[in-house]
């Protein structure tokens, strides 16, 4: 049904009768009102000679039935819960209580039977009590439809309601957002997984809202190589979770209350979980069982009531243009500048490359080979007076910022291997600026950084880190300048095609 309709599939195991939820009838009745398609099946008897076996009560073992209705009727001294099913063969019906020819059905008034749309004929459709349904059926499948599902039978039923749906496409990227399930020896990596929030705010604070979450992976040949699952947390305090993921593990007890996730991680294409919540903000974390497993996924969230939802995708990222912690001896830096400049006391891209390589060796004891193309970009982005060359003030400013970037990188390159795990990028970027500046970088952009500058093992070299950081800095600065100049608000700036092309050529 999922492939046919594009809906969310949910399975309920009825074999262990002691574990059947006490509110199952209400759950199914509500889902039916929300355009959910349902089916139920009976397992074939053990050592049966065929896949489908006719049972004495009229049902067929090893066979599936569609569920077409629910009804509660008042019979003294209690109410009776009924469920209507249909045999896809178009004949063969239940012979027990509330069947077509049963005493229970015959005792009903004509009006009640009409409300049940009762027809006394062997057409494969029949009623039975919900208690008999639970005793006889072993499996229950629900397919919750998207709001835009086109099914004529449901469109014609104006009594049906609709689910509110949010859909997110994301991925687990080794070295970046593939954090695993949080098991030892690396439980802290779990916080690198993509995270999504859902906020319920109904008028009645005691009202519980239903949420159904589906996690589906992209597969080849309908085979899954990933064990996937869902983790869920409730935000204890009002407001949003701090967006600095590097600090989330430290504030877990303060901000988050772990809730039930998927009982086990499975290799199924789709994992679905149903939740019922009071008002509040909840965090959904799709994850694989093992860290550093690559895959793409679709997360769909169906809610009974309208809810606010989105991605927890912002990390703090900023730069201080007047960083006082980076200091150089003006005399020696000036000497280096003079040594690598042209006769007019300006520096070209080729001069800048030699200047930076020498400065890194002399002042940082680092062998850094800056690519000429990157130096051309530095000249184009960093020149204040002439677009093709740098003055001493330009070069000094560039050096100070590059020096800070190198120093931050070396903090994480503890073995001097010139390879830092991309998992550290969040903390590295945070060290390059002040959180209160409020400049944000979302995880989809960070994934592009790893895709463009990361190695095959998702590590970042010093030169690649410098180039990525500098480009991000330039784009952020340009965005802020344009936003101020054009008076744009809300985090959006309109750029013409030529303006966009001009900035792209400078990178």
CSV table of C-alpha atoms in Angstrom, one decimal:
chain,number,residue,atom,x,y,z
A,1,UNK,CA,0.0,0.0,0.0
A,2,UNK,CA,2.9,2.3,0.7
A,3,UNK,CA,4.3,2.0,-2.9
A,4,UNK,CA,0.8,2.4,-4.3
A,5,UNK,CA,-0.3,5.5,-2.3
A,6,UNK,CA,2.9,7.1,-1.0
A,7,UNK,CA,1.5,6.9,2.5
A,8,UNK,CA,3.1,5.9,5.8
A,9,UNK,CA,2.9,2.3,6.8
A,10,UNK,CA,2.3,1.2,10.4
A,11,UNK,CA,2.2,-2.4,11.6
A,12,UNK,CA,0.5,-3.6,14.8
A,13,UNK,CA,1.2,-7.1,16.1
A,14,UNK,CA,-1.9,-8.8,17.5
A,15,UNK,CA,-0.3,-12.2,18.2
A,16,UNK,CA,0.4,-11.5,21.8
A,17,UNK,CA,-3.0,-10.6,23.1
A,18,UNK,CA,-1.7,-9.3,26.4
A,19,UNK,CA,0.3,-6.6,24.6
A,20,UNK,CA,-2.6,-5.2,22.5
A,21,UNK,CA,-3.2,-1.6,23.6
A,22,UNK,CA,-6.4,-1.1,25.6
A,23,UNK,CA,-7.3,1.9,23.4
A,24,UNK,CA,-6.7,0.2,20.1
A,25,UNK,CA,-10.3,0.6,19.0
A,26,UNK,CA,-10.2,4.4,19.6
A,27,UNK,CA,-6.9,4.5,17.8
A,28,UNK,CA,-8.2,2.7,14.7
A,29,UNK,CA,-11.4,4.6,14.7
A,30,UNK,CA,-9.6,8.0,14.8
A,31,UNK,CA,-7.1,6.8,12.1
A,32,UNK,CA,-10.1,5.7,9.9
A,33,UNK,CA,-11.5,9.2,10.2
A,34,UNK,CA,-8.1,10.5,9.0
A,35,UNK,CA,-8.3,8.6,5.7
A,36,UNK,CA,-6.1,5.8,6.8
A,37,UNK,CA,-6.3,2.6,4.8
A,38,UNK,CA,-6.3,-0.6,6.9
A,39,UNK,CA,-5.9,-4.3,6.5
A,40,UNK,CA,-5.8,-7.3,8.8
A,41,UNK,CA,-4.4,-10.8,8.3
A,42,UNK,CA,-4.7,-14.2,10.0
A,43,UNK,CA,-1.6,-16.4,10.1
A,44,UNK,CA,-2.1,-19.9,8.6
A,45,UNK,CA,-2.3,-22.8,11.1
A,46,UNK,CA,0.9,-24.6,11.9
A,47,UNK,CA,1.7,-27.5,9.5
A,48,UNK,CA,-1.0,-26.4,7.1
A,49,UNK,CA,-0.9,-28.1,3.7
A,50,UNK,CA,-1.5,-24.8,1.8
A,51,UNK,CA,-0.9,-21.1,2.3
A,52,UNK,CA,-4.6,-20.4,2.8
A,53,UNK,CA,-6.8,-22.5,5.0
A,54,UNK,CA,-10.6,-22.3,5.4
A,55,UNK,CA,-11.5,-22.1,9.1
A,56,UNK,CA,-14.7,-23.3,10.7
A,57,UNK,CA,-15.7,-19.8,11.7
A,58,UNK,CA,-15.8,-18.7,8.1
A,59,UNK,CA,-12.5,-16.8,8.1
A,60,UNK,CA,-9.5,-17.9,6.1
A,61,UNK,CA,-6.1,-18.5,7.7
A,62,UNK,CA,-3.1,-17.1,5.7
A,63,UNK,CA,-5.4,-14.5,4.2
A,64,UNK,CA,-5.8,-10.7,4.4
A,65,UNK,CA,-8.9,-8.6,4.8
A,66,UNK,CA,-9.5,-4.9,4.3
A,67,UNK,CA,-11.1,-2.9,7.2
A,68,UNK,CA,-13.9,-0.7,6.0
A,69,UNK,CA,-15.6,0.7,9.0
A,70,UNK,CA,-16.0,1.1,12.8
A,71,UNK,CA,-19.1,1.6,14.9
A,72,UNK,CA,-20.1,1.7,18.5
A,73,UNK,CA,-23.7,0.8,19.3
A,74,UNK,CA,-25.6,1.0,22.6
A,75,UNK,CA,-26.9,-2.3,23.9
A,76,UNK,CA,-28.1,-2.5,27.5
A,77,UNK,CA,-26.2,-2.6,29.8
A,78,UNK,CA,-23.1,-1.7,27.7
A,79,UNK,CA,-21.9,-0.4,24.4
A,80,UNK,CA,-20.5,-2.8,21.8
A,81,UNK,CA,-17.5,-2.0,19.6
A,82,UNK,CA,-17.9,-3.3,16.0
A,83,UNK,CA,-15.5,-3.5,13.1
A,84,UNK,CA,-16.4,-4.1,9.4
A,85,UNK,CA,-14.1,-6.1,7.2
A,86,UNK,CA,-14.2,-7.2,3.6
A,87,UNK,CA,-12.9,-10.4,2.0
A,88,UNK,CA,-11.2,-9.3,-1.3
A,89,UNK,CA,-12.5,-12.5,-2.9
A,90,UNK,CA,-16.0,-10.9,-2.8
A,91,UNK,CA,-17.5,-13.9,-0.9
A,92,UNK,CA,-16.8,-15.9,2.2
A,93,UNK,CA,-17.7,-14.3,5.5
A,94,UNK,CA,-17.4,-14.5,9.3
A,95,UNK,CA,-20.0,-16.8,10.8
A,96,UNK,CA,-19.8,-15.8,14.4
A,97,UNK,CA,-21.5,-13.1,16.5
A,98,UNK,CA,-22.6,-10.0,14.5
A,99,UNK,CA,-22.4,-11.8,11.2
A,100,UNK,CA,-25.1,-11.4,8.6
A,101,UNK,CA,-27.4,-14.1,10.0
A,102,UNK,CA,-26.4,-13.9,13.6
A,103,UNK,CA,-29.0,-13.4,16.4
A,104,UNK,CA,-27.1,-10.2,17.4
A,105,UNK,CA,-27.6,-8.6,14.1
A,106,UNK,CA,-31.3,-9.7,13.8
A,107,UNK,CA,-32.1,-8.1,17.2
A,108,UNK,CA,-31.1,-4.6,16.0
A,109,UNK,CA,-33.7,-2.1,14.9
A,110,UNK,CA,-34.0,-1.2,11.3
A,111,UNK,CA,-32.5,2.2,11.9
A,112,UNK,CA,-29.4,0.8,13.6
A,113,UNK,CA,-28.9,-1.7,10.8
A,114,UNK,CA,-29.2,1.1,8.2
A,115,UNK,CA,-26.6,3.1,10.1
A,116,UNK,CA,-24.3,0.0,9.7
A,117,UNK,CA,-25.2,-0.1,6.0
A,118,UNK,CA,-26.0,-3.7,6.6
A,119,UNK,CA,-26.7,-6.0,3.6
A,120,UNK,CA,-27.8,-9.6,4.1
A,121,UNK,CA,-25.9,-11.2,1.3
A,122,UNK,CA,-22.6,-13.1,0.7
A,123,UNK,CA,-20.6,-10.2,-0.8
A,124,UNK,CA,-17.5,-10.7,1.3
A,125,UNK,CA,-18.2,-7.8,3.7
A,126,UNK,CA,-19.3,-8.4,7.3
A,127,UNK,CA,-19.3,-7.1,10.8
A,128,UNK,CA,-17.8,-8.6,13.9
A,129,UNK,CA,-17.2,-7.5,17.5
A,130,UNK,CA,-13.8,-5.9,18.1
A,131,UNK,CA,-13.1,-8.5,20.8
A,132,UNK,CA,-13.6,-11.3,18.2
A,133,UNK,CA,-11.4,-9.4,15.8
A,134,UNK,CA,-8.6,-9.3,18.3
A,135,UNK,CA,-9.0,-13.0,19.1
A,136,UNK,CA,-8.9,-14.1,15.5
A,137,UNK,CA,-6.5,-11.8,13.7
A,138,UNK,CA,-2.7,-11.7,14.1
A,139,UNK,CA,-1.5,-8.7,12.1
A,140,UNK,CA,-2.8,-5.3,11.4
A,141,UNK,CA,-1.4,-2.8,8.8
A,142,UNK,CA,-2.3,0.8,8.5
A,143,UNK,CA,-1.4,3.1,5.7
A,144,UNK,CA,-1.7,6.8,6.6
A,145,UNK,CA,-2.3,8.8,3.5
A,146,UNK,CA,-0.7,12.2,2.7
A,147,UNK,CA,-3.1,15.1,2.4
A,148,UNK,CA,-2.7,15.2,-1.4
A,149,UNK,CA,-3.5,11.5,-1.9
A,150,UNK,CA,-6.0,11.0,-4.7
A,151,UNK,CA,-8.4,8.1,-3.9
A,152,UNK,CA,-11.9,8.7,-5.2
A,153,UNK,CA,-13.6,6.7,-2.5
A,154,UNK,CA,-12.1,8.8,0.2
A,155,UNK,CA,-12.5,12.1,-1.7
A,156,UNK,CA,-16.3,11.4,-1.9
A,157,UNK,CA,-16.5,11.0,1.9
A,158,UNK,CA,-16.8,14.5,3.3
A,159,UNK,CA,-16.8,13.2,6.9
A,160,UNK,CA,-13.1,12.3,6.6
A,161,UNK,CA,-10.4,14.5,8.1
A,162,UNK,CA,-6.8,15.0,7.0
A,163,UNK,CA,-3.4,14.5,8.6
A,164,UNK,CA,-1.1,17.5,8.8
A,165,UNK,CA,2.1,16.4,7.2
A,166,UNK,CA,5.7,17.6,7.3
A,167,UNK,CA,8.4,16.0,5.1
A,168,UNK,CA,12.2,16.3,5.3
A,169,UNK,CA,14.8,14.9,3.0
A,170,UNK,CA,18.3,14.5,4.6
A,171,UNK,CA,21.2,12.1,4.9
A,172,UNK,CA,23.7,10.5,7.2
A,173,UNK,CA,27.2,11.5,6.0
A,174,UNK,CA,30.3,9.7,7.5
A,175,UNK,CA,32.4,12.1,9.5
A,176,UNK,CA,29.7,14.7,9.7
A,177,UNK,CA,26.1,13.6,10.4
A,178,UNK,CA,26.3,9.8,10.8
A,179,UNK,CA,26.6,9.6,14.5
A,180,UNK,CA,25.0,6.2,15.2
A,181,UNK,CA,22.6,5.2,18.0
A,182,UNK,CA,24.8,6.4,20.9
A,183,UNK,CA,26.2,3.1,22.0
A,184,UNK,CA,29.7,2.7,23.4
A,185,UNK,CA,32.5,3.4,22.6
A,186,UNK,CA,31.3,6.7,21.0
A,187,UNK,CA,28.0,7.7,22.6
A,188,UNK,CA,28.8,11.4,22.1
A,189,UNK,CA,28.7,11.0,18.3
A,190,UNK,CA,24.9,10.4,18.5
A,191,UNK,CA,24.4,14.2,18.6
A,192,UNK,CA,25.8,14.6,15.1
A,193,UNK,CA,22.7,12.9,13.7
A,194,UNK,CA,20.2,15.2,11.9
A,195,UNK,CA,17.5,16.4,14.3
A,196,UNK,CA,14.0,17.8,13.8
A,197,UNK,CA,11.6,19.5,16.2
A,198,UNK,CA,7.8,19.4,16.5
A,199,UNK,CA,5.9,21.8,18.7
A,200,UNK,CA,2.3,21.1,19.8
A,201,UNK,CA,0.4,24.1,21.2
A,202,UNK,CA,-3.3,23.2,21.4
A,203,UNK,CA,-5.7,25.5,23.2
A,204,UNK,CA,-6.4,22.8,25.9
A,205,UNK,CA,-3.1,22.1,27.8
A,206,UNK,CA,-4.5,18.7,28.8
A,207,UNK,CA,-5.2,17.6,25.2
A,208,UNK,CA,-3.0,14.9,23.9
A,209,UNK,CA,-2.0,15.1,20.2
A,210,UNK,CA,-1.2,12.1,18.0
A,211,UNK,CA,2.0,12.0,15.9
A,212,UNK,CA,3.1,9.3,13.5
A,213,UNK,CA,6.7,9.4,12.4
A,214,UNK,CA,8.1,7.5,9.4
A,215,UNK,CA,11.7,7.1,8.6
A,216,UNK,CA,12.4,5.6,5.1
A,217,UNK,CA,15.8,5.0,3.6
A,218,UNK,CA,16.7,5.1,-0.1
A,219,UNK,CA,17.4,1.6,-1.3
A,220,UNK,CA,18.6,-0.3,-4.4
A,221,UNK,CA,16.6,-3.4,-5.4
A,222,UNK,CA,14.4,-3.0,-2.3
A,223,UNK,CA,17.3,-4.1,0.0
A,224,UNK,CA,18.5,-2.2,3.0
A,225,UNK,CA,22.0,-2.3,4.2
A,226,UNK,CA,21.4,0.0,7.2
A,227,UNK,CA,19.8,-0.8,10.5
A,228,UNK,CA,17.7,2.3,11.2
A,229,UNK,CA,15.7,3.7,14.1
A,230,UNK,CA,14.2,6.7,15.7
A,231,UNK,CA,15.0,8.4,19.0
A,232,UNK,CA,12.7,11.0,20.6
A,233,UNK,CA,13.3,13.6,23.2
A,234,UNK,CA,11.0,16.2,25.0
A,235,UNK,CA,12.3,19.7,25.5
A,236,UNK,CA,11.9,20.3,29.2
A,237,UNK,CA,12.0,24.0,29.2
A,238,UNK,CA,10.2,26.5,27.0
A,239,UNK,CA,12.0,27.6,23.9
A,240,UNK,CA,14.4,25.9,21.5
A,241,UNK,CA,17.3,23.6,22.2
A,242,UNK,CA,20.7,25.4,22.1
A,243,UNK,CA,21.9,25.1,18.5
A,244,UNK,CA,25.6,24.5,19.2
A,245,UNK,CA,25.7,20.7,18.8
A,246,UNK,CA,29.1,20.4,20.3
A,247,UNK,CA,27.6,21.4,23.6
A,248,UNK,CA,24.4,19.4,23.4
A,249,UNK,CA,25.7,16.3,25.2
A,250,UNK,CA,26.6,18.5,28.2
A,251,UNK,CA,23.2,20.0,28.5
A,252,UNK,CA,21.2,16.8,27.8
A,253,UNK,CA,20.0,16.4,31.4
A,254,UNK,CA,19.1,20.0,31.6
A,255,UNK,CA,17.2,20.4,28.4
A,256,UNK,CA,16.1,17.0,27.1
A,257,UNK,CA,14.0,14.2,28.5
A,258,UNK,CA,14.6,11.0,26.5
A,259,UNK,CA,11.4,9.3,25.4
A,260,UNK,CA,10.7,6.0,23.7
A,261,UNK,CA,12.3,5.5,20.4
A,262,UNK,CA,12.0,2.5,18.1
A,263,UNK,CA,12.3,-0.7,20.2
A,264,UNK,CA,15.0,-2.1,18.0
A,265,UNK,CA,17.0,-1.0,15.0
A,266,UNK,CA,15.9,-2.9,11.9
A,267,UNK,CA,17.0,-3.4,8.3
A,268,UNK,CA,13.5,-2.6,7.0
A,269,UNK,CA,13.1,0.1,4.4
A,270,UNK,CA,10.7,2.0,6.6
A,271,UNK,CA,10.4,2.4,10.4
A,272,UNK,CA,7.2,3.9,11.8
A,273,UNK,CA,6.3,4.9,15.3
A,274,UNK,CA,3.2,6.4,16.8
A,275,UNK,CA,3.2,8.8,19.7
A,276,UNK,CA,0.6,10.6,21.8
A,277,UNK,CA,1.8,13.8,23.5
A,278,UNK,CA,0.7,16.7,25.6
A,279,UNK,CA,1.6,20.2,24.5
A,280,UNK,CA,5.3,20.9,24.2
A,281,UNK,CA,8.3,20.7,21.9
A,282,UNK,CA,9.8,17.4,20.9
A,283,UNK,CA,13.0,16.5,19.1
A,284,UNK,CA,13.1,13.6,16.6
A,285,UNK,CA,16.5,12.0,15.8
A,286,UNK,CA,16.7,9.6,12.9
A,287,UNK,CA,19.8,7.4,13.2
A,288,UNK,CA,21.6,4.3,12.1
A,289,UNK,CA,22.8,1.6,14.5
A,290,UNK,CA,26.4,2.1,13.7
A,291,UNK,CA,28.2,5.5,13.3
A,292,UNK,CA,29.8,6.5,10.0
A,293,UNK,CA,27.3,4.7,7.9
A,294,UNK,CA,26.2,6.7,4.8
A,295,UNK,CA,22.7,6.9,3.5
A,296,UNK,CA,19.9,9.1,2.4
A,297,UNK,CA,16.5,9.2,4.1
A,298,UNK,CA,13.0,10.7,4.1
A,299,UNK,CA,11.4,11.7,7.4
A,300,UNK,CA,7.7,12.2,7.4
A,301,UNK,CA,5.7,13.5,10.4
A,302,UNK,CA,2.0,13.1,10.4
A,303,UNK,CA,0.1,15.0,13.2
A,304,UNK,CA,-3.6,14.9,14.1
A,305,UNK,CA,-3.5,18.6,15.0
A,306,UNK,CA,-1.6,21.4,13.3
A,307,UNK,CA,2.0,21.7,14.7
A,308,UNK,CA,5.1,23.8,14.1
A,309,UNK,CA,8.0,21.8,12.9
A,310,UNK,CA,11.4,22.2,11.3
A,311,UNK,CA,15.1,21.2,11.4
A,312,UNK,CA,17.4,21.7,14.3
A,313,UNK,CA,20.1,22.7,11.8
A,314,UNK,CA,21.8,25.9,13.0
A,315,UNK,CA,25.3,26.0,14.4
A,316,UNK,CA,26.9,29.1,15.7
A,317,UNK,CA,29.6,30.5,13.3
A,318,UNK,CA,31.1,34.0,13.4
A,319,UNK,CA,34.3,36.0,13.0
A,320,UNK,CA,35.7,38.9,14.9
A,321,UNK,CA,37.2,41.3,12.5
A,322,UNK,CA,39.1,43.0,15.2
A,323,UNK,CA,40.5,40.0,17.1
A,324,UNK,CA,43.0,41.3,19.6
A,325,UNK,CA,44.4,37.9,20.4
A,326,UNK,CA,46.2,37.7,17.1
A,327,UNK,CA,49.3,39.8,17.3
A,328,UNK,CA,52.3,40.0,15.0
A,329,UNK,CA,55.5,42.0,15.2
A,330,UNK,CA,54.8,44.8,12.7
A,331,UNK,CA,58.5,45.2,11.9
A,332,UNK,CA,59.2,41.6,10.9
A,333,UNK,CA,55.9,41.2,9.0
A,334,UNK,CA,56.6,44.5,7.2
A,335,UNK,CA,60.1,43.1,6.3
A,336,UNK,CA,58.5,40.0,4.9
A,337,UNK,CA,56.0,42.1,2.9
A,338,UNK,CA,58.7,44.2,1.4
A,339,UNK,CA,60.7,41.1,0.5
A,340,UNK,CA,57.8,39.8,-1.6
A,341,UNK,CA,56.3,42.9,-3.2
A,342,UNK,CA,56.7,44.6,-6.5
A,343,UNK,CA,58.3,48.0,-6.9
A,344,UNK,CA,55.1,49.8,-6.2
A,345,UNK,CA,54.8,48.3,-2.7
A,346,UNK,CA,51.8,46.2,-3.6
A,347,UNK,CA,51.4,42.5,-3.7
A,348,UNK,CA,50.1,40.3,-6.5
A,349,UNK,CA,48.6,36.8,-6.1
A,350,UNK,CA,52.0,35.2,-6.8
A,351,UNK,CA,53.7,37.5,-4.4
A,352,UNK,CA,51.0,36.7,-1.8
A,353,UNK,CA,51.6,33.0,-2.2
A,354,UNK,CA,55.3,33.3,-1.4
A,355,UNK,CA,54.6,35.8,1.4
A,356,UNK,CA,52.1,33.4,3.2
A,357,UNK,CA,54.3,30.3,2.7
A,358,UNK,CA,57.3,32.2,4.2
A,359,UNK,CA,55.2,33.7,7.1
A,360,UNK,CA,53.8,30.3,8.0
A,361,UNK,CA,57.3,28.8,8.1
A,362,UNK,CA,58.9,31.6,10.1
A,363,UNK,CA,56.1,32.5,12.5
A,364,UNK,CA,54.1,29.3,12.9
A,365,UNK,CA,56.8,26.7,12.1
A,366,UNK,CA,54.3,25.2,9.6
A,367,UNK,CA,54.9,24.1,6.1
A,368,UNK,CA,51.9,25.4,4.3
A,369,UNK,CA,51.6,25.4,0.5
A,370,UNK,CA,48.9,27.8,-0.4
A,371,UNK,CA,47.6,27.2,-4.0
A,372,UNK,CA,48.0,30.0,-6.4
A,373,UNK,CA,44.3,30.0,-7.3
A,374,UNK,CA,43.4,30.4,-3.7
A,375,UNK,CA,45.8,33.4,-3.4
A,376,UNK,CA,44.1,34.9,-6.5
A,377,UNK,CA,40.8,34.7,-4.6
A,378,UNK,CA,42.4,36.2,-1.5
A,379,UNK,CA,43.6,39.2,-3.6
A,380,UNK,CA,40.2,39.6,-5.2
A,381,UNK,CA,38.3,39.3,-1.9
A,382,UNK,CA,40.7,41.1,0.3
A,383,UNK,CA,41.9,44.1,-1.7
A,384,UNK,CA,40.5,47.4,-0.4
A,385,UNK,CA,42.1,49.8,-2.8
A,386,UNK,CA,43.0,48.1,-6.1
A,387,UNK,CA,41.2,44.9,-7.3
A,388,UNK,CA,44.4,43.1,-8.5
A,389,UNK,CA,46.9,43.8,-5.7
A,390,UNK,CA,47.3,44.2,-1.9
A,391,UNK,CA,48.7,46.9,0.2
A,392,UNK,CA,50.6,46.1,3.4
A,393,UNK,CA,47.5,46.7,5.5
A,394,UNK,CA,45.6,44.3,3.3
A,395,UNK,CA,48.3,41.6,3.6
A,396,UNK,CA,48.6,42.1,7.4
A,397,UNK,CA,44.8,41.7,7.8
A,398,UNK,CA,44.8,38.6,5.7
A,399,UNK,CA,47.7,37.1,7.6
A,400,UNK,CA,46.2,37.8,11.0
A,401,UNK,CA,43.0,36.0,10.1
A,402,UNK,CA,44.8,33.1,8.4
A,403,UNK,CA,47.0,32.8,11.5
A,404,UNK,CA,44.0,32.5,13.7
A,405,UNK,CA,42.5,29.8,11.4
A,406,UNK,CA,45.8,27.9,11.5
A,407,UNK,CA,46.0,28.1,15.3
A,408,UNK,CA,42.5,26.7,15.7
A,409,UNK,CA,43.2,23.9,13.2
A,410,UNK,CA,46.4,22.9,15.1
A,411,UNK,CA,44.4,22.6,18.4
A,412,UNK,CA,42.5,19.7,16.7
A,413,UNK,CA,45.4,18.2,14.7
A,414,UNK,CA,47.0,16.8,17.8
A,415,UNK,CA,49.1,14.2,16.0
A,416,UNK,CA,50.3,16.6,13.3
A,417,UNK,CA,48.9,14.4,10.6
A,418,UNK,CA,47.4,17.3,8.6
A,419,UNK,CA,44.0,15.4,8.8
A,420,UNK,CA,41.2,16.5,11.2
A,421,UNK,CA,38.0,14.5,11.4
A,422,UNK,CA,35.1,16.4,9.9
A,423,UNK,CA,33.1,15.8,13.1
A,424,UNK,CA,35.3,18.5,14.7
A,425,UNK,CA,34.2,21.2,12.2
A,426,UNK,CA,31.4,22.5,14.4
A,427,UNK,CA,33.8,23.1,17.4
A,428,UNK,CA,36.5,24.5,15.1
A,429,UNK,CA,34.1,27.0,13.5
A,430,UNK,CA,32.8,28.0,16.9
A,431,UNK,CA,36.3,28.8,18.1
A,432,UNK,CA,36.7,31.2,15.2
A,433,UNK,CA,34.1,33.6,16.5
A,434,UNK,CA,31.8,34.9,19.2
A,435,UNK,CA,28.5,33.1,19.7
A,436,UNK,CA,26.7,36.3,20.5
A,437,UNK,CA,27.2,37.6,16.9
A,438,UNK,CA,24.4,35.4,15.8
A,439,UNK,CA,25.7,34.4,12.4
A,440,UNK,CA,24.4,30.8,11.7
A,441,UNK,CA,25.5,28.0,9.4
A,442,UNK,CA,23.1,25.2,8.8
A,443,UNK,CA,24.1,21.6,8.5
A,444,UNK,CA,23.2,21.2,4.8
A,445,UNK,CA,25.9,23.9,4.1
A,446,UNK,CA,28.3,22.1,6.4
A,447,UNK,CA,27.7,18.9,4.5
A,448,UNK,CA,28.6,20.8,1.3
A,449,UNK,CA,31.9,21.9,3.0
A,450,UNK,CA,32.8,18.3,3.7
A,451,UNK,CA,31.7,17.2,0.2
A,452,UNK,CA,33.9,19.9,-1.4
A,453,UNK,CA,36.9,19.9,0.9
A,454,UNK,CA,36.8,16.6,2.7
A,455,UNK,CA,39.1,13.7,1.8
A,456,UNK,CA,38.0,10.1,1.1
A,457,UNK,CA,38.0,9.4,4.8
A,458,UNK,CA,36.1,12.6,5.6
A,459,UNK,CA,39.1,14.3,7.1
A,460,UNK,CA,40.0,18.0,6.4
A,461,UNK,CA,43.6,19.1,5.7
A,462,UNK,CA,44.9,22.4,6.9
A,463,UNK,CA,44.9,24.1,3.5
A,464,UNK,CA,41.4,22.9,2.8
A,465,UNK,CA,40.2,24.1,6.1
A,466,UNK,CA,41.7,27.5,5.4
A,467,UNK,CA,40.1,27.8,2.0
A,468,UNK,CA,36.7,26.6,3.2
A,469,UNK,CA,36.7,29.0,6.2
A,470,UNK,CA,37.8,32.0,4.2
A,471,UNK,CA,35.2,31.5,1.5
A,472,UNK,CA,32.4,31.1,4.1
A,473,UNK,CA,33.7,34.2,5.9
A,474,UNK,CA,33.6,36.2,2.6
A,475,UNK,CA,30.1,35.0,1.7
A,476,UNK,CA,28.8,35.8,5.2
A,477,UNK,CA,30.3,39.3,5.1
A,478,UNK,CA,29.0,40.0,1.6
A,479,UNK,CA,25.5,38.8,2.7
A,480,UNK,CA,25.5,41.0,5.7
A,481,UNK,CA,26.6,44.0,3.7
A,482,UNK,CA,24.0,43.5,1.0
A,483,UNK,CA,21.3,42.9,3.6
A,484,UNK,CA,22.1,46.3,5.3
A,485,UNK,CA,22.5,48.1,2.0
A,486,UNK,CA,19.2,46.8,0.5
A,487,UNK,CA,17.3,47.0,3.8
A,488,UNK,CA,16.3,43.3,3.6
A,489,UNK,CA,15.0,41.6,6.8
A,490,UNK,CA,14.2,38.0,7.7
A,491,UNK,CA,17.5,36.4,6.6
A,492,UNK,CA,16.9,36.8,2.9
A,493,UNK,CA,18.5,39.1,0.3
A,494,UNK,CA,17.5,39.5,-3.3
A,495,UNK,CA,20.5,39.3,-5.7
A,496,UNK,CA,20.3,39.9,-9.5
A,497,UNK,CA,21.9,37.4,-11.8
A,498,UNK,CA,24.9,39.7,-12.5
A,499,UNK,CA,25.4,40.3,-8.7
A,500,UNK,CA,25.4,36.6,-8.1
A,501,UNK,CA,27.8,35.9,-11.0
A,502,UNK,CA,30.1,38.7,-9.8
A,503,UNK,CA,30.4,37.2,-6.3
A,504,UNK,CA,30.9,33.7,-7.6
A,505,UNK,CA,33.8,34.8,-9.8
A,506,UNK,CA,35.6,36.2,-6.7
A,507,UNK,CA,35.6,32.9,-4.8
